[in-house]
Amino acid sequence: MERKIIKTSDGSTTIQIVDWNEQYHSIHGAIQEAYHVFIKNGLSLFENESIAILEIGFGTGLNAIITSIESEKRNLKIDFVGVEAYPVNNEEILQLNYLEELNVPDYKDQFTEMHASEWGKPCEISETFSLTKQQKFFIDIKDVDAYNLIYFDAFGARVQPELWTEDIFLIMFKALKKNGVLVTYAAKGSVRRAMQAVGFQVERLPGPPGKREMLRATKLLNDIR
Ligand SMILES: C[S@@+](CC[C@H](N)C(=O)[O-])C[C@H]1O[C@@H](n2cnc3c(N)ncnc32)[C@H](O)[C@@H]1O
């Protein structure tokens, strides 16, 4: 499918799937959305500890680089696993302006290494951030009690409804440790109910610019309903 780089309202770039008219991030601001959904309402629950994060859709690496930046500020040691079936290519990576927009030129080597790192192998990006990229489909995730936090950043239910189902959320529920948390930009009632059906406790939180609400799901129980 044709992909093209576009600019979002906060000046940061994203990738658009042209045929679907679907973006990798909110058109109201890719960086703003990433910080609001995944850092403010997810990562900020943790500090001074070692945690494992699973990202559903590694994509451009925006969530990975901001998580690496934040790991230093919050004294976290992070094992980050990014699952992605359709990796971005070098030409696309070169057009992403995240380091300029975040004003973090010092992270250029980290961002380059994140994209250059071999699929399926852990890579020490820094003292506080290790990355393992896995090229596979979300349905094939088999981890159990492995993660403290999931960034659920699949394309929307409008274009990929099969990724917002009880089957997928059961895989996520199993992959999380007890008290583990999943955050997503989505807020649909059907999504919330699918999460609840597999055992998650779900909160509706204020959304990023351009979106009223988002969801945060917590695995309070070990037994699946
Ligand atoms: C919304 S984008 C992720 C954006 C990413 N988190 C970032 O920071 O750039 C969704 C991603 O899921 C990937 N994807 C779509 N369907 C998939 C599937 N069934 N299994 C694995 N990856 C998939 C897409 O290629 C895309 O990179």
Short mmCIF file of C-alpha atoms and ligand atoms in Angstrom, two decimals:
data_model
loop_
_atom_site.label_atom_id
_atom_site.label_comp_id
_atom_site.label_asym_id
_atom_site.label_seq_id
_atom_site.Cartn_x
_atom_site.Cartn_y
_atom_site.Cartn_z
CA MET A 1 0.00 0.00 0.00
CA GLU A 2 1.23 3.49 -0.81
CA ARG A 3 2.68 5.39 2.17
CA LYS A 4 3.61 9.06 2.20
CA ILE A 5 5.12 11.42 4.77
CA ILE A 6 2.89 14.28 5.89
CA LYS A 7 3.11 17.03 8.54
CA THR A 8 0.76 17.12 11.53
CA SER A 9 -0.54 20.25 13.31
CA ASP A 10 2.30 20.46 15.86
CA GLY A 11 4.88 20.46 13.04
CA SER A 12 5.96 16.84 13.52
CA THR A 13 5.80 14.39 10.64
CA THR A 14 3.85 11.16 10.34
CA ILE A 15 3.22 8.51 7.69
CA GLN A 16 -0.08 8.29 5.86
CA ILE A 17 -1.51 5.11 4.32
CA VAL A 18 -2.94 6.79 1.28
CA ASP A 19 -5.58 4.21 0.30
CA TRP A 20 -6.96 4.09 3.84
CA ASN A 21 -6.61 7.83 4.58
CA GLU A 22 -5.14 6.61 7.91
CA GLN A 23 -2.08 8.05 9.67
CA TYR A 24 0.53 6.52 11.99
CA HIS A 25 -0.28 9.34 14.46
CA SER A 26 -2.93 11.97 15.07
CA ILE A 27 -3.02 14.68 12.40
CA HIS A 28 -3.57 17.11 15.32
CA GLY A 29 0.04 16.50 16.39
CA ALA A 30 2.12 13.31 16.31
CA ILE A 31 4.52 14.28 19.11
CA GLN A 32 1.74 15.79 21.25
CA GLU A 33 -0.33 12.63 20.93
CA ALA A 34 2.60 10.33 21.69
CA TYR A 35 3.49 12.27 24.86
CA HIS A 36 -0.09 12.51 26.07
CA VAL A 37 -1.20 8.92 25.48
CA PHE A 38 1.94 6.89 26.08
CA ILE A 39 4.11 9.00 28.41
CA LYS A 40 1.70 11.09 30.50
CA ASN A 41 -0.92 8.36 30.90
CA GLY A 42 1.38 5.32 30.69
CA LEU A 43 5.09 5.61 31.37
CA SER A 44 4.67 8.24 34.10
CA LEU A 45 3.11 5.57 36.34
CA PHE A 46 6.64 4.19 36.77
CA GLU A 47 9.88 5.58 38.19
CA ASN A 48 13.13 4.35 39.76
CA GLU A 49 12.66 0.77 38.54
CA SER A 50 13.27 -1.71 35.74
CA ILE A 51 10.29 -2.28 33.48
CA ALA A 52 9.39 -4.08 30.25
CA ILE A 53 7.27 -2.38 27.60
CA LEU A 54 5.54 -3.96 24.59
CA GLU A 55 4.69 -1.69 21.70
CA ILE A 56 1.93 -2.74 19.33
CA GLY A 57 3.15 -1.19 16.10
CA PHE A 58 6.80 -0.01 16.20
CA GLY A 59 6.23 2.07 13.04
CA THR A 60 8.37 5.22 12.89
CA GLY A 61 10.07 4.66 16.26
CA LEU A 62 8.60 7.89 17.67
CA ASN A 63 7.25 6.19 20.81
CA ALA A 64 10.52 4.33 21.24
CA ILE A 65 12.72 7.45 21.08
CA ILE A 66 10.56 9.53 23.43
CA THR A 67 10.48 6.58 25.85
CA SER A 68 14.27 6.38 25.74
CA ILE A 69 14.50 10.13 26.44
CA GLU A 70 12.05 9.81 29.34
CA SER A 71 13.80 6.74 30.79
CA GLU A 72 16.72 8.95 31.78
CA LYS A 73 14.52 11.62 33.38
CA ARG A 74 12.56 9.05 35.41
CA ASN A 75 15.50 6.83 36.40
CA LEU A 76 14.00 3.83 34.61
CA LYS A 77 15.74 0.90 33.01
CA ILE A 78 13.57 -0.19 30.11
CA ASP A 79 13.38 -3.36 28.03
CA PHE A 80 11.33 -2.24 25.05
CA VAL A 81 9.88 -4.75 22.57
CA GLY A 82 8.45 -3.26 19.39
CA VAL A 83 6.31 -5.56 17.24
CA GLU A 84 5.86 -4.59 13.60
CA ALA A 85 4.80 -6.56 10.53
CA TYR A 86 5.57 -3.93 7.89
CA PRO A 87 8.76 -1.99 8.80
CA VAL A 88 9.34 1.53 7.53
CA ASN A 89 12.13 1.92 4.96
CA ASN A 90 15.27 4.09 5.04
CA GLU A 91 13.87 6.68 2.68
CA GLU A 92 10.92 7.19 5.03
CA ILE A 93 13.10 7.30 8.16
CA LEU A 94 15.22 10.09 6.65
CA GLN A 95 12.12 12.26 6.19
CA LEU A 96 11.00 12.03 9.84
CA ASN A 97 11.69 15.25 11.77
CA TYR A 98 11.26 14.03 15.37
CA LEU A 99 14.73 14.87 16.65
CA GLU A 100 14.49 18.43 15.31
CA GLU A 101 10.96 18.94 16.63
CA LEU A 102 11.85 17.48 20.03
CA ASN A 103 15.03 19.57 19.98
CA VAL A 104 17.18 16.57 20.94
CA PRO A 105 20.01 16.45 18.36
CA ASP A 106 22.05 14.35 20.83
CA TYR A 107 19.67 11.44 20.28
CA LYS A 108 20.45 11.13 16.57
CA ASP A 109 22.72 8.12 17.08
CA GLN A 110 20.10 6.41 19.24
CA PHE A 111 17.34 6.95 16.68
CA THR A 112 19.57 5.70 13.87
CA GLU A 113 20.56 2.64 15.89
CA MET A 114 16.95 1.87 16.75
CA HIS A 115 16.13 1.62 13.07
CA ALA A 116 19.37 -0.12 12.11
CA SER A 117 19.16 -2.73 14.88
CA GLU A 118 18.65 -6.30 13.76
CA TRP A 119 15.14 -7.72 13.96
CA GLY A 120 14.70 -10.38 16.63
CA LYS A 121 17.84 -9.43 18.60
CA PRO A 122 18.04 -7.26 21.76
CA CYS A 123 20.07 -4.10 21.18
CA GLU A 124 21.45 -1.87 23.98
CA ILE A 125 20.54 1.56 22.71
CA SER A 126 21.72 3.26 25.91
CA GLU A 127 22.38 2.44 29.56
CA THR A 128 18.69 2.91 30.29
CA PHE A 129 17.05 1.57 27.14
CA SER A 130 17.27 -1.80 25.40
CA LEU A 131 15.27 -2.45 22.22
CA THR A 132 14.13 -5.68 20.64
CA LYS A 133 12.25 -5.26 17.38
CA GLN A 134 10.17 -8.26 16.36
CA GLN A 135 8.89 -8.53 12.83
CA LYS A 136 5.64 -10.46 13.13
CA PHE A 137 1.87 -10.10 13.35
CA PHE A 138 0.26 -9.04 16.63
CA ILE A 139 -1.84 -12.22 16.61
CA ASP A 140 1.40 -14.22 16.95
CA ILE A 141 2.48 -12.62 20.25
CA LYS A 142 2.81 -15.44 22.77
CA ASP A 143 4.42 -13.73 25.82
CA VAL A 144 2.93 -14.48 29.23
CA ASP A 145 3.31 -12.29 32.37
CA ALA A 146 6.12 -10.45 30.61
CA TYR A 147 5.34 -6.71 30.47
CA ASN A 148 4.56 -3.87 32.87
CA LEU A 149 3.19 -1.61 30.14
CA ILE A 150 1.73 -1.98 26.65
CA TYR A 151 1.55 0.85 24.15
CA PHE A 152 -1.40 -0.28 22.04
CA ASP A 153 -0.82 1.79 18.90
CA ALA A 154 -2.48 -0.19 16.10
CA PHE A 155 -4.26 1.56 13.23
CA GLY A 156 -7.83 2.51 14.06
CA ALA A 157 -10.78 0.16 14.21
CA ARG A 158 -12.23 1.89 11.11
CA VAL A 159 -9.49 0.33 8.95
CA GLN A 160 -8.35 -2.69 11.02
CA PRO A 161 -11.35 -3.78 13.14
CA GLU A 162 -9.77 -7.23 13.60
CA LEU A 163 -7.09 -5.66 15.86
CA TRP A 164 -9.58 -4.26 18.40
CA THR A 165 -11.29 -7.52 19.36
CA GLU A 166 -11.49 -9.72 22.45
CA ASP A 167 -9.06 -12.17 20.77
CA ILE A 168 -6.36 -9.50 20.53
CA PHE A 169 -7.01 -8.02 23.97
CA LEU A 170 -6.79 -11.51 25.48
CA ILE A 171 -3.28 -11.79 23.98
CA MET A 172 -2.46 -8.41 25.56
CA PHE A 173 -3.96 -9.40 28.92
CA LYS A 174 -1.86 -12.57 29.01
CA ALA A 175 1.30 -10.71 27.97
CA LEU A 176 1.00 -8.23 30.87
CA LYS A 177 2.25 -8.88 34.39
CA LYS A 178 -0.22 -8.51 37.25
CA ASN A 179 -1.02 -4.80 37.73
CA GLY A 180 0.32 -4.20 34.22
CA VAL A 181 -1.23 -1.38 32.20
CA LEU A 182 -2.25 -0.96 28.55
CA VAL A 183 -2.73 2.51 27.10
CA THR A 184 -4.24 3.42 23.76
CA TYR A 185 -5.46 6.53 21.97
CA ALA A 186 -8.77 4.81 21.17
CA ALA A 187 -11.97 5.53 23.10
CA LYS A 188 -14.73 3.58 21.32
CA GLY A 189 -17.34 1.87 23.49
CA SER A 190 -16.93 -1.43 21.61
CA VAL A 191 -13.17 -1.35 22.28
CA ARG A 192 -13.72 -0.63 25.98
CA ARG A 193 -16.20 -3.52 26.22
CA ALA A 194 -13.82 -5.95 24.46
CA MET A 195 -11.12 -5.02 27.01
CA GLN A 196 -13.51 -5.51 29.91
CA ALA A 197 -14.68 -8.86 28.53
CA VAL A 198 -11.18 -10.35 28.82
CA GLY A 199 -10.73 -9.08 32.40
CA PHE A 200 -9.28 -5.58 32.16
CA GLN A 201 -10.35 -2.77 34.46
CA VAL A 202 -10.80 0.17 32.06
CA GLU A 203 -10.58 3.92 32.68
CA ARG A 204 -11.64 6.68 30.30
CA LEU A 205 -9.14 9.54 30.42
CA PRO A 206 -9.05 12.91 28.64
CA GLY A 207 -7.62 12.44 25.15
CA PRO A 208 -4.81 14.27 23.31
CA PRO A 209 -5.55 17.41 21.24
CA GLY A 210 -8.41 16.71 18.83
CA LYS A 211 -9.77 13.73 20.82
CA ARG A 212 -12.14 13.87 23.76
CA GLU A 213 -11.13 10.60 25.42
CA MET A 214 -8.65 7.72 25.43
CA LEU A 215 -8.51 4.41 27.31
CA ARG A 216 -6.27 2.92 29.96
CA ALA A 217 -6.74 -0.75 30.88
CA THR A 218 -5.24 -2.41 33.95
CA LYS A 219 -4.76 -6.12 34.64
CA LEU A 220 -5.82 -6.29 38.26
CA LEU A 221 -6.53 -10.02 38.26
CA ASN A 222 -4.53 -12.98 37.08
CA ASP A 223 -7.56 -15.10 36.32
CA ILE A 224 -9.12 -14.46 32.94
CA ARG A 225 -12.87 -14.11 32.85
C1 LIG B 1 -0.45 3.50 14.13
S1 LIG B 1 0.94 2.73 13.42
C2 LIG B 1 2.14 2.66 14.74
C3 LIG B 1 2.86 3.94 14.98
C4 LIG B 1 4.09 3.77 15.83
N1 LIG B 1 3.77 3.39 17.20
C5 LIG B 1 4.98 4.98 15.79
O1 LIG B 1 5.36 5.53 16.87
O2 LIG B 1 5.32 5.37 14.69
C6 LIG B 1 0.44 1.00 13.35
C7 LIG B 1 1.54 0.06 12.96
O3 LIG B 1 1.05 -1.28 12.99
C8 LIG B 1 1.61 -2.01 11.89
N2 LIG B 1 0.72 -3.15 11.64
C9 LIG B 1 -0.50 -3.10 11.01
N3 LIG B 1 -1.11 -4.31 11.08
C10 LIG B 1 -0.27 -5.12 11.77
C11 LIG B 1 -0.36 -6.48 12.21
N4 LIG B 1 -1.45 -7.22 11.96
N5 LIG B 1 0.67 -7.02 12.89
C12 LIG B 1 1.79 -6.26 13.15
N6 LIG B 1 1.93 -4.96 12.76
C13 LIG B 1 0.90 -4.40 12.10
C14 LIG B 1 1.70 -0.98 10.80
O4 LIG B 1 2.67 -1.33 9.83
C15 LIG B 1 2.07 0.29 11.56
O5 LIG B 1 3.46 0.46 11.64
#
